[in-house]
Amino acid sequence: MVEFYVIEIYVLLTMAILMFIMSIGVLYLGHKKGTPNYILWALFMFSWGLHWLSESMADYYEEVLDIELLLFSQLELFTAFISSFILLAACLEYNGMLRRHLGKIIALVSSILPLYFIMTINEDTLEEIEEIYIMRGEYVSTELFRFLYGFILPLISIIALFCTYLYYYHQSKKGKIFYKPKMLKTTMILAILIFIFSIFNGFDYCEEQEIEVIFISLRAISLAFFIVIPLVVVFTFDLGLQKFLIIEHSGIPLLIYSFETKSDVSDEKSFLTSGFLTAIMGFSSELTHQESGFLSIQANYLYYIIRKTGTKIYALQSISKNKYLENQFFQVAKEIDTEIGNISKASDINQIHMKQIIDNNFSTFY
């Protein structure tokens, strides 16, 4: 009969290879769909692939060759903690409410101390710490390090996920952005998947001969959640389109289309936004000495993609953006400008036709 550790090594190698393949898949799909933080989710999968590869090599040297190498133990812990901190960064930046790279900075700063500790610790001390158990039952157990990177850090990621959602909800209640009910649904799904992932990853299952099959099956099932979590993000991510604005050079809005209500809006905030964008484009024109131009700016948690033509200013307001959205915006702005280039009054614009153009061209982004 094949020894248990041999089966486990093959399972770990298979999972590592699948992680490498799927990380490439997430990179491709994320790039194709324009998901802003797809690189983080791909790195999450790739780093877990490295972790399982390191774990399988450590088991091979220890069980087959009867050699214990400190390097593999360090790599195993290093890649596990790195993966968990990447997950934290991805959750912080999930819905686009935090400024770009803030999640990465927080995760990087938080990871410096434990990673330095892992890579500088001597072999004897590492072995002593690895023998510290948080829980040791008949069928389930967990060591200190495994509990930290596999259970605690994912739970912190879930908390970060809900904190950014609450911030999103709070800003929508203040009327600064439009609330989309599906954001709660996708946040809940992601949180549940990460929690299940933490249960599989944060605890070990006793390798008694009679429950070998159960143990291996649980490790294999856990693979599905490593794959599903990034794919859920890639396929459900919402760029959070808010408004499409058509503005006269004087700052008077001709049309402000709301993607939430699918109608024209005319409130004080919209007029202030029109004035703000006009001033920004005016300042940009003074610097570049060009009447026409393009800008992409971020104000708090909102992005503005702006295009100035000879007579109009066109702007798209969203929570997140990507190059596909920018390209689509340029095409729509060009199409609308050819139709209303000489019109200077809102009453002279066929608003129903304009709304159809905007809605039809951006329907794939929300």
Tab-separated table of C-alpha atoms in Angstrom:
chain	number	residue	atom	x	y	z
A	1	MET	CA	0.000	0.000	0.000
A	2	VAL	CA	1.229	3.491	-0.900
A	3	GLU	CA	2.386	5.488	2.102
A	4	PHE	CA	0.249	8.441	3.083
A	5	TYR	CA	3.051	10.990	2.732
A	6	VAL	CA	3.643	9.912	-0.901
A	7	ILE	CA	-0.007	10.570	-1.745
A	8	GLU	CA	0.132	13.904	0.043
A	9	ILE	CA	3.266	14.966	-1.860
A	10	TYR	CA	1.559	14.210	-5.179
A	11	VAL	CA	-1.570	16.068	-4.073
A	12	LEU	CA	0.495	19.117	-3.107
A	13	LEU	CA	2.420	19.054	-6.392
A	14	THR	CA	-0.804	18.767	-8.369
A	15	MET	CA	-2.346	21.660	-6.453
A	16	ALA	CA	0.791	23.766	-6.999
A	17	ILE	CA	0.756	23.159	-10.758
A	18	LEU	CA	-2.953	23.983	-10.946
A	19	MET	CA	-2.360	27.188	-8.992
A	20	PHE	CA	0.332	28.278	-11.448
A	21	ILE	CA	-1.936	27.521	-14.405
A	22	MET	CA	-4.966	29.245	-12.874
A	23	SER	CA	-2.937	32.315	-11.889
A	24	ILE	CA	-2.118	32.739	-15.580
A	25	GLY	CA	-5.825	32.255	-16.338
A	26	VAL	CA	-6.801	34.962	-13.840
A	27	LEU	CA	-4.190	37.298	-15.345
A	28	TYR	CA	-5.619	36.712	-18.819
A	29	LEU	CA	-9.290	36.992	-17.834
A	30	GLY	CA	-8.681	39.926	-15.509
A	31	HIS	CA	-6.768	41.792	-18.202
A	32	LYS	CA	-9.423	40.989	-20.789
A	33	LYS	CA	-12.285	42.154	-18.548
A	34	GLY	CA	-10.295	45.081	-17.170
A	35	THR	CA	-10.648	44.151	-13.496
A	36	PRO	CA	-8.524	46.824	-11.726
A	37	ASN	CA	-6.956	44.598	-9.030
A	38	TYR	CA	-6.707	41.349	-10.993
A	39	ILE	CA	-2.903	41.247	-10.558
A	40	LEU	CA	-3.312	40.927	-6.774
A	41	TRP	CA	-5.694	37.977	-7.148
A	42	ALA	CA	-3.354	36.306	-9.654
A	43	LEU	CA	-0.434	36.817	-7.244
A	44	PHE	CA	-2.559	35.315	-4.466
A	45	MET	CA	-2.932	32.107	-6.483
A	46	PHE	CA	0.678	32.069	-7.698
A	47	SER	CA	2.103	32.530	-4.199
A	48	TRP	CA	-0.067	29.692	-2.887
A	49	GLY	CA	1.286	27.566	-5.715
A	50	LEU	CA	4.798	28.373	-4.486
A	51	HIS	CA	3.709	27.530	-0.938
A	52	TRP	CA	2.426	24.098	-1.916
A	53	LEU	CA	5.503	23.464	-4.046
A	54	SER	CA	7.743	24.349	-1.075
A	55	GLU	CA	5.641	22.166	1.233
A	56	SER	CA	5.837	19.198	-1.135
A	57	MET	CA	9.620	19.581	-1.480
A	58	ALA	CA	10.011	19.837	2.302
A	59	ASP	CA	7.936	16.652	2.746
A	60	TYR	CA	9.946	14.879	0.033
A	61	TYR	CA	13.314	15.664	1.609
A	62	GLU	CA	12.083	14.881	5.114
A	63	GLU	CA	10.072	11.709	4.439
A	64	VAL	CA	11.843	10.179	1.427
A	65	LEU	CA	15.450	11.343	1.800
A	66	ASP	CA	15.318	11.752	5.590
A	67	ILE	CA	16.873	15.221	5.284
A	68	GLU	CA	15.473	18.330	6.931
A	69	LEU	CA	16.345	21.551	5.080
A	70	LEU	CA	15.794	24.896	6.786
A	71	LEU	CA	15.435	26.615	3.404
A	72	PHE	CA	12.265	24.740	2.462
A	73	SER	CA	10.720	25.323	5.883
A	74	GLN	CA	11.443	29.037	5.566
A	75	LEU	CA	10.074	29.172	2.015
A	76	GLU	CA	6.965	27.306	3.112
A	77	LEU	CA	6.231	29.864	5.835
A	78	PHE	CA	7.402	32.831	3.762
A	79	THR	CA	5.089	32.058	0.818
A	80	ALA	CA	2.167	31.274	3.143
A	81	PHE	CA	2.401	34.614	4.946
A	82	ILE	CA	3.018	36.523	1.706
A	83	SER	CA	-0.114	34.936	0.204
A	84	SER	CA	-2.215	35.896	3.203
A	85	PHE	CA	-0.989	39.496	3.098
A	86	ILE	CA	-1.695	39.652	-0.652
A	87	LEU	CA	-5.232	38.454	0.136
A	88	LEU	CA	-5.553	41.264	2.691
A	89	ALA	CA	-4.399	43.848	0.127
A	90	ALA	CA	-6.834	42.495	-2.468
A	91	CYS	CA	-9.745	42.675	-0.005
A	92	LEU	CA	-8.864	46.237	1.006
A	93	GLU	CA	-8.891	47.326	-2.640
A	94	TYR	CA	-11.796	45.085	-3.665
A	95	ASN	CA	-14.591	47.626	-4.265
A	96	GLY	CA	-12.399	50.580	-5.208
A	97	MET	CA	-13.347	52.746	-2.218
A	98	LEU	CA	-9.763	53.047	-0.955
A	99	ARG	CA	-7.200	55.061	-2.851
A	100	ARG	CA	-5.161	53.037	-5.293
A	101	HIS	CA	-2.234	51.088	-3.770
A	102	LEU	CA	-3.300	51.849	-0.172
A	103	GLY	CA	-4.168	48.187	0.396
A	104	LYS	CA	-0.799	47.079	-1.001
A	105	ILE	CA	1.046	49.552	1.229
A	106	ILE	CA	-0.815	48.422	4.370
A	107	ALA	CA	-0.208	44.745	3.580
A	108	LEU	CA	3.479	45.341	2.787
A	109	VAL	CA	4.137	47.296	5.983
A	110	SER	CA	2.247	44.714	8.069
A	111	SER	CA	4.224	41.825	6.580
A	112	ILE	CA	7.733	43.198	7.137
A	113	LEU	CA	8.135	42.102	10.780
A	114	PRO	CA	6.869	38.484	10.508
A	115	LEU	CA	8.719	37.927	7.219
A	116	TYR	CA	11.969	39.267	8.675
A	117	PHE	CA	11.460	36.998	11.694
A	118	ILE	CA	10.909	33.922	9.497
A	119	MET	CA	13.928	34.467	7.255
A	120	THR	CA	16.375	35.253	10.098
A	121	ILE	CA	15.311	32.628	12.632
A	122	ASN	CA	17.692	29.735	13.295
A	123	GLU	CA	16.728	26.131	12.661
A	124	ASP	CA	16.402	25.037	16.299
A	125	THR	CA	14.138	27.947	17.225
A	126	LEU	CA	12.013	27.390	14.125
A	127	GLU	CA	11.522	23.735	15.033
A	128	GLU	CA	10.513	24.681	18.577
A	129	ILE	CA	7.933	27.196	17.336
A	130	GLU	CA	6.573	24.719	14.792
A	131	GLU	CA	5.862	22.367	17.681
A	132	ILE	CA	3.605	24.944	19.377
A	133	TYR	CA	-0.020	23.907	18.852
A	134	ILE	CA	-3.044	26.172	19.218
A	135	MET	CA	-5.341	23.159	19.026
A	136	ARG	CA	-4.581	19.460	19.119
A	137	GLY	CA	-7.577	17.170	18.981
A	138	GLU	CA	-8.152	13.618	17.865
A	139	TYR	CA	-8.885	14.529	14.257
A	140	VAL	CA	-8.160	18.262	13.945
A	141	SER	CA	-5.087	20.210	14.984
A	142	THR	CA	-3.292	23.424	14.104
A	143	GLU	CA	0.181	24.795	14.754
A	144	LEU	CA	0.835	28.421	15.697
A	145	PHE	CA	2.139	29.531	12.291
A	146	ARG	CA	-0.572	27.690	10.367
A	147	PHE	CA	-3.254	29.210	12.580
A	148	LEU	CA	-1.873	32.725	11.986
A	149	TYR	CA	-1.422	32.655	8.208
A	150	GLY	CA	-4.227	30.229	7.454
A	151	PHE	CA	-7.013	31.384	9.771
A	152	ILE	CA	-6.313	34.714	11.509
A	153	LEU	CA	-5.087	36.687	8.481
A	154	PRO	CA	-7.979	35.526	6.251
A	155	LEU	CA	-10.401	36.556	9.023
A	156	ILE	CA	-8.743	39.984	9.092
A	157	SER	CA	-9.216	40.082	5.313
A	158	ILE	CA	-12.929	39.388	5.778
A	159	ILE	CA	-13.147	42.226	8.309
A	160	ALA	CA	-11.366	44.516	5.820
A	161	LEU	CA	-13.820	43.429	3.144
A	162	PHE	CA	-16.822	44.399	5.274
A	163	CYS	CA	-15.192	47.661	6.416
A	164	THR	CA	-14.733	48.804	2.818
A	165	TYR	CA	-18.317	47.750	2.074
A	166	LEU	CA	-19.621	49.768	5.055
A	167	TYR	CA	-17.629	52.751	3.810
A	168	TYR	CA	-19.184	52.266	0.365
A	169	TYR	CA	-22.657	52.043	1.934
A	170	HIS	CA	-22.028	55.124	4.108
A	171	GLN	CA	-20.940	57.208	1.118
A	172	SER	CA	-24.001	56.093	-0.829
A	173	LYS	CA	-26.266	57.138	2.058
A	174	LYS	CA	-24.634	60.568	1.987
A	175	GLY	CA	-25.552	60.770	-1.688
A	176	LYS	CA	-21.965	60.884	-2.929
A	177	ILE	CA	-22.232	57.669	-4.944
A	178	PHE	CA	-25.005	55.401	-6.158
A	179	TYR	CA	-25.658	52.267	-4.123
A	180	LYS	CA	-25.853	48.987	-6.016
A	181	PRO	CA	-27.547	46.125	-4.107
A	182	LYS	CA	-25.409	43.509	-5.861
A	183	MET	CA	-22.340	44.894	-4.058
A	184	LEU	CA	-23.635	43.389	-0.797
A	185	LYS	CA	-24.293	40.060	-2.505
A	186	THR	CA	-20.816	39.811	-4.047
A	187	THR	CA	-19.198	40.950	-0.781
A	188	MET	CA	-21.076	38.243	1.152
A	189	ILE	CA	-20.169	35.547	-1.390
A	190	LEU	CA	-16.514	36.532	-1.271
A	191	ALA	CA	-16.511	36.619	2.551
A	192	ILE	CA	-18.102	33.146	2.756
A	193	LEU	CA	-15.568	31.704	0.297
A	194	ILE	CA	-12.643	33.213	2.216
A	195	PHE	CA	-14.039	31.853	5.489
A	196	ILE	CA	-14.335	28.333	4.050
A	197	PHE	CA	-10.828	28.751	2.653
A	198	SER	CA	-9.595	29.668	6.161
A	199	ILE	CA	-11.208	26.554	7.668
A	200	PHE	CA	-9.388	24.294	5.213
A	201	ASN	CA	-6.151	26.225	5.355
A	202	GLY	CA	-5.957	27.204	9.019
A	203	PHE	CA	-6.340	23.702	10.417
A	204	ASP	CA	-4.688	20.380	9.747
A	205	TYR	CA	-6.450	17.045	9.786
A	206	CYS	CA	-4.921	14.056	11.516
A	207	GLU	CA	-3.369	11.589	9.138
A	208	GLU	CA	-4.558	8.371	10.718
A	209	GLN	CA	-4.570	5.457	8.323
A	210	GLU	CA	-8.332	4.930	8.441
A	211	ILE	CA	-9.145	8.527	7.498
A	212	GLU	CA	-6.459	9.051	4.854
A	213	VAL	CA	-9.014	9.339	2.069
A	214	ILE	CA	-11.028	11.936	3.995
A	215	PHE	CA	-7.917	13.989	4.692
A	216	ILE	CA	-6.779	13.987	1.060
A	217	SER	CA	-10.308	14.761	-0.133
A	218	LEU	CA	-10.476	17.786	2.159
A	219	ARG	CA	-7.175	19.081	0.796
A	220	ALA	CA	-8.444	18.564	-2.749
A	221	ILE	CA	-11.774	20.283	-1.999
A	222	SER	CA	-9.904	23.247	-0.562
A	223	LEU	CA	-8.293	23.702	-3.975
A	224	ALA	CA	-11.664	24.666	-5.425
A	225	PHE	CA	-11.943	27.635	-3.071
A	226	PHE	CA	-8.454	28.869	-3.948
A	227	ILE	CA	-9.581	28.926	-7.578
A	228	VAL	CA	-13.133	30.192	-7.054
A	229	ILE	CA	-12.247	33.238	-4.903
A	230	PRO	CA	-10.241	35.096	-7.598
A	231	LEU	CA	-12.626	34.000	-10.367
A	232	VAL	CA	-15.612	35.389	-8.435
A	233	VAL	CA	-13.828	38.744	-8.245
A	234	VAL	CA	-12.883	38.771	-11.925
A	235	PHE	CA	-16.362	37.893	-13.173
A	236	THR	CA	-18.459	39.975	-10.757
A	237	PHE	CA	-16.360	43.121	-10.373
A	238	ASP	CA	-18.331	46.303	-10.955
A	239	LEU	CA	-16.538	49.472	-12.055
A	240	GLY	CA	-19.225	51.526	-10.332
A	241	LEU	CA	-20.307	53.838	-13.159
A	242	GLN	CA	-21.952	56.931	-11.700
A	243	LYS	CA	-22.619	59.682	-14.251
A	244	PHE	CA	-21.939	60.772	-17.825
A	245	LEU	CA	-21.675	64.536	-18.203
A	246	ILE	CA	-21.883	66.829	-21.234
A	247	ILE	CA	-20.776	70.352	-20.327
A	248	GLU	CA	-20.413	73.647	-22.178
A	249	HIS	CA	-17.001	75.324	-21.999
A	250	SER	CA	-18.654	77.965	-19.830
A	251	GLY	CA	-19.353	75.287	-17.205
A	252	ILE	CA	-23.090	74.937	-17.849
A	253	PRO	CA	-24.177	71.271	-17.912
A	254	LEU	CA	-26.152	70.274	-21.011
A	255	LEU	CA	-26.815	66.683	-19.949
A	256	ILE	CA	-25.960	64.728	-16.800
A	257	TYR	CA	-26.925	61.089	-17.208
A	258	SER	CA	-27.250	58.903	-14.103
A	259	PHE	CA	-26.398	55.228	-14.603
A	260	GLU	CA	-28.388	54.350	-11.486
A	261	THR	CA	-31.695	55.941	-12.474
A	262	LYS	CA	-31.013	55.804	-16.248
A	263	SER	CA	-32.239	59.377	-16.481
A	264	ASP	CA	-31.071	62.976	-16.529
A	265	VAL	CA	-30.301	64.574	-13.158
A	266	SER	CA	-30.087	68.266	-12.318
A	267	ASP	CA	-29.126	68.829	-8.705
A	268	GLU	CA	-26.700	71.132	-6.949
A	269	LYS	CA	-23.951	68.487	-6.733
A	270	SER	CA	-24.101	67.912	-10.467
A	271	PHE	CA	-23.722	71.629	-11.170
A	272	LEU	CA	-20.792	71.832	-8.759
A	273	THR	CA	-19.190	68.816	-10.445
A	274	SER	CA	-19.619	70.483	-13.847
A	275	GLY	CA	-17.923	73.638	-12.590
A	276	PHE	CA	-15.105	71.626	-11.003
A	277	LEU	CA	-14.409	69.667	-14.202
A	278	THR	CA	-14.565	72.814	-16.334
A	279	ALA	CA	-12.023	74.519	-14.089
A	280	ILE	CA	-9.723	71.484	-14.197
A	281	MET	CA	-9.844	71.297	-18.007
A	282	GLY	CA	-9.378	75.058	-18.280
A	283	PHE	CA	-6.268	74.883	-16.128
A	284	SER	CA	-4.985	71.932	-18.168
A	285	SER	CA	-5.543	73.842	-21.428
A	286	GLU	CA	-3.575	76.789	-20.064
A	287	LEU	CA	-0.643	74.525	-19.239
A	288	THR	CA	-0.634	72.596	-22.522
A	289	HIS	CA	-1.788	75.486	-24.758
A	290	GLN	CA	-4.288	73.129	-26.417
A	291	GLU	CA	-8.000	73.693	-26.837
A	292	SER	CA	-8.734	69.959	-26.949
A	293	GLY	CA	-7.395	67.307	-24.611
A	294	PHE	CA	-7.881	64.377	-22.265
A	295	LEU	CA	-7.509	63.967	-18.512
A	296	SER	CA	-8.015	61.159	-16.033
A	297	ILE	CA	-8.129	62.309	-12.415
A	298	GLN	CA	-9.087	60.911	-9.022
A	299	ALA	CA	-10.941	62.953	-6.433
A	300	ASN	CA	-11.353	61.077	-3.138
A	301	TYR	CA	-12.799	57.684	-4.146
A	302	LEU	CA	-14.127	58.728	-7.583
A	303	TYR	CA	-12.424	58.713	-10.966
A	304	TYR	CA	-13.183	61.216	-13.707
A	305	ILE	CA	-12.316	60.482	-17.325
A	306	ILE	CA	-12.552	63.824	-19.135
A	307	ARG	CA	-12.328	64.791	-22.800
A	308	LYS	CA	-12.403	68.372	-24.055
A	309	THR	CA	-13.315	69.108	-27.685
A	310	GLY	CA	-13.621	72.401	-29.525
A	311	THR	CA	-17.019	73.212	-28.009
A	312	LYS	CA	-17.818	70.677	-25.276
A	313	ILE	CA	-16.433	68.876	-22.248
A	314	TYR	CA	-17.384	65.214	-21.810
A	315	ALA	CA	-16.796	63.388	-18.538
A	316	LEU	CA	-17.426	59.944	-17.083
A	317	GLN	CA	-17.614	59.492	-13.302
A	318	SER	CA	-16.923	56.055	-11.780
A	319	ILE	CA	-15.550	54.350	-8.667
A	320	SER	CA	-12.958	52.382	-10.661
A	321	LYS	CA	-11.671	52.521	-14.211
A	322	ASN	CA	-9.613	50.619	-16.749
A	323	LYS	CA	-8.324	51.176	-20.268
A	324	TYR	CA	-11.351	49.462	-21.817
A	325	LEU	CA	-13.673	51.906	-20.099
A	326	GLU	CA	-11.491	54.814	-21.228
A	327	ASN	CA	-11.503	53.620	-24.848
A	328	GLN	CA	-15.265	53.164	-24.797
A	329	PHE	CA	-15.703	56.634	-23.308
A	330	PHE	CA	-13.599	58.207	-26.078
A	331	GLN	CA	-15.704	56.515	-28.757
A	332	VAL	CA	-18.968	57.639	-27.154
A	333	ALA	CA	-17.703	61.203	-26.657
A	334	LYS	CA	-16.613	61.348	-30.302
A	335	GLU	CA	-19.954	59.990	-31.516
A	336	ILE	CA	-21.969	62.450	-29.426
A	337	ASP	CA	-19.729	65.379	-30.347
A	338	THR	CA	-20.366	64.857	-34.057
A	339	GLU	CA	-24.105	65.129	-33.374
A	340	ILE	CA	-24.273	68.042	-30.937
A	341	GLY	CA	-21.026	69.898	-31.599
A	342	ASN	CA	-22.730	73.210	-32.459
A	343	ILE	CA	-25.577	72.992	-29.919
A	344	SER	CA	-25.231	75.288	-26.893
A	345	LYS	CA	-28.609	74.839	-25.165
A	346	ALA	CA	-29.816	71.787	-23.253
A	347	SER	CA	-33.309	72.219	-24.700
A	348	ASP	CA	-31.953	71.741	-28.241
A	349	ILE	CA	-30.469	68.319	-27.450
A	350	ASN	CA	-32.451	65.173	-28.217
A	351	GLN	CA	-31.975	63.797	-24.715
A	352	ILE	CA	-33.785	60.522	-25.354
A	353	HIS	CA	-31.410	59.748	-28.225
A	354	MET	CA	-28.355	60.789	-26.174
A	355	LYS	CA	-29.419	58.572	-23.270
A	356	GLN	CA	-29.842	55.618	-25.615
A	357	ILE	CA	-26.338	56.123	-27.006
A	358	ILE	CA	-24.826	56.325	-23.513
A	359	ASP	CA	-26.776	53.410	-22.070
A	360	ASN	CA	-26.183	51.108	-25.045
A	361	ASN	CA	-22.442	51.767	-25.129
A	362	PHE	CA	-21.811	51.312	-21.400
A	363	SER	CA	-24.248	48.474	-20.642
A	364	THR	CA	-21.428	45.899	-20.502
A	365	PHE	CA	-19.665	47.800	-17.696
A	366	TYR	CA	-22.404	47.606	-15.034
